[in-house]
Amino acid sequence: NGQHLTTISYDGHFWDVYLEFKDDPRIPKSYRGLLCFSPAASTGAASAWRTTTILIESSQEAVVSKARAFEDFQLQSLLRSLLPDPG
């Protein structure tokens, strides 16, 4: 239910990357974003993986701009840190 940013390839699979916003009632004048990684070839049973809040800015546009500035290798690293160890 987020804003689609891009599709990346990681470990032989494609992943859609979304930006999601999370409100913090303690700090109402900030905009907070997290990234959601969803398998592109999802059959509905696959789960999405989410970072914690990693973007905190004073406007929604600034969060979107920062999220769009991530390079593929940075997004792949974030995804790798979320997935369980293969062995």
Short mmCIF file of C-alpha atoms in Angstrom, two decimals:
data_model
loop_
_atom_site.label_atom_id
_atom_site.label_comp_id
_atom_site.label_asym_id
_atom_site.label_seq_id
_atom_site.Cartn_x
_atom_site.Cartn_y
_atom_site.Cartn_z
CA ASN A 1 0.00 0.00 0.00
CA GLY A 2 2.97 2.28 -0.55
CA GLN A 3 4.40 4.30 -3.39
CA HIS A 4 6.32 2.15 -5.88
CA LEU A 5 9.90 3.36 -6.19
CA THR A 6 11.64 0.80 -8.38
CA THR A 7 12.23 -2.87 -9.08
CA ILE A 8 15.59 -4.40 -8.20
CA SER A 9 17.24 -7.74 -8.80
CA TYR A 10 18.70 -9.64 -5.86
CA ASP A 11 19.90 -13.24 -5.61
CA GLY A 12 18.26 -14.21 -8.91
CA HIS A 13 14.86 -12.71 -8.07
CA PHE A 14 13.13 -9.42 -8.78
CA TRP A 15 11.82 -7.31 -5.91
CA ASP A 16 9.46 -4.34 -6.03
CA VAL A 17 10.47 -1.57 -3.65
CA TYR A 18 7.81 0.64 -2.09
CA LEU A 19 7.97 3.70 0.14
CA GLU A 20 5.53 3.62 3.04
CA PHE A 21 4.85 6.42 5.50
CA LYS A 22 4.56 5.91 9.23
CA ASP A 23 3.10 8.52 11.55
CA ASP A 24 4.63 9.26 14.92
CA PRO A 25 2.10 11.11 17.08
CA ARG A 26 4.91 12.24 19.40
CA ILE A 27 6.49 14.23 16.56
CA PRO A 28 3.59 15.46 14.40
CA LYS A 29 5.68 17.89 12.34
CA SER A 30 7.92 15.23 10.81
CA TYR A 31 7.40 12.79 7.96
CA ARG A 32 8.76 9.28 8.41
CA GLY A 33 9.30 6.67 5.74
CA LEU A 34 10.28 3.05 5.54
CA LEU A 35 10.96 0.75 2.62
CA CYS A 36 8.94 -2.33 1.79
CA PHE A 37 10.41 -5.06 -0.42
CA SER A 38 7.95 -7.39 -2.11
CA PRO A 39 8.81 -10.27 -4.47
CA ALA A 40 7.84 -9.12 -7.98
CA ALA A 41 6.66 -12.61 -8.99
CA SER A 42 4.56 -12.99 -5.87
CA THR A 43 1.81 -15.58 -5.93
CA GLY A 44 0.18 -14.01 -2.89
CA ALA A 45 1.79 -16.38 -0.39
CA ALA A 46 5.16 -14.63 -0.34
CA SER A 47 5.66 -12.08 2.37
CA ALA A 48 6.91 -8.54 2.13
CA TRP A 49 9.91 -7.39 4.13
CA ARG A 50 10.02 -3.93 5.72
CA THR A 51 12.81 -1.81 7.12
CA THR A 52 12.33 0.18 10.26
CA THR A 53 11.74 3.89 9.80
CA ILE A 54 14.88 5.06 7.99
CA LEU A 55 13.82 8.39 6.52
CA ILE A 56 12.80 11.32 8.71
CA GLU A 57 12.28 14.68 7.05
CA SER A 58 10.27 17.89 7.46
CA SER A 59 8.11 17.26 4.37
CA GLN A 60 6.61 14.35 2.51
CA GLU A 61 8.33 15.51 -0.67
CA ALA A 62 11.73 15.36 1.04
CA VAL A 63 11.11 11.77 2.16
CA VAL A 64 10.13 10.79 -1.39
CA SER A 65 13.19 12.54 -2.81
CA LYS A 66 15.55 10.78 -0.38
CA ALA A 67 13.92 7.41 -1.07
CA ARG A 68 14.27 7.89 -4.84
CA ALA A 69 17.96 8.78 -4.36
CA PHE A 70 18.87 5.27 -3.17
CA GLU A 71 21.06 3.40 -5.64
CA ASP A 72 20.30 -0.23 -6.54
CA PHE A 73 23.27 -1.51 -4.54
CA GLN A 74 22.01 0.34 -1.45
CA LEU A 75 18.53 -1.13 -1.85
CA GLN A 76 20.03 -4.60 -2.36
CA SER A 77 22.03 -4.18 0.85
CA LEU A 78 18.93 -3.12 2.78
CA LEU A 79 17.01 -6.13 1.43
CA ARG A 80 19.89 -8.49 2.27
CA SER A 81 19.85 -7.19 5.85
CA LEU A 82 16.15 -8.02 6.16
CA LEU A 83 16.14 -11.55 4.76
CA PRO A 84 16.88 -14.56 6.94
CA ASP A 85 20.28 -16.19 6.56
CA PRO A 86 20.14 -18.88 3.85
CA GLY A 87 22.10 -21.40 5.87
#
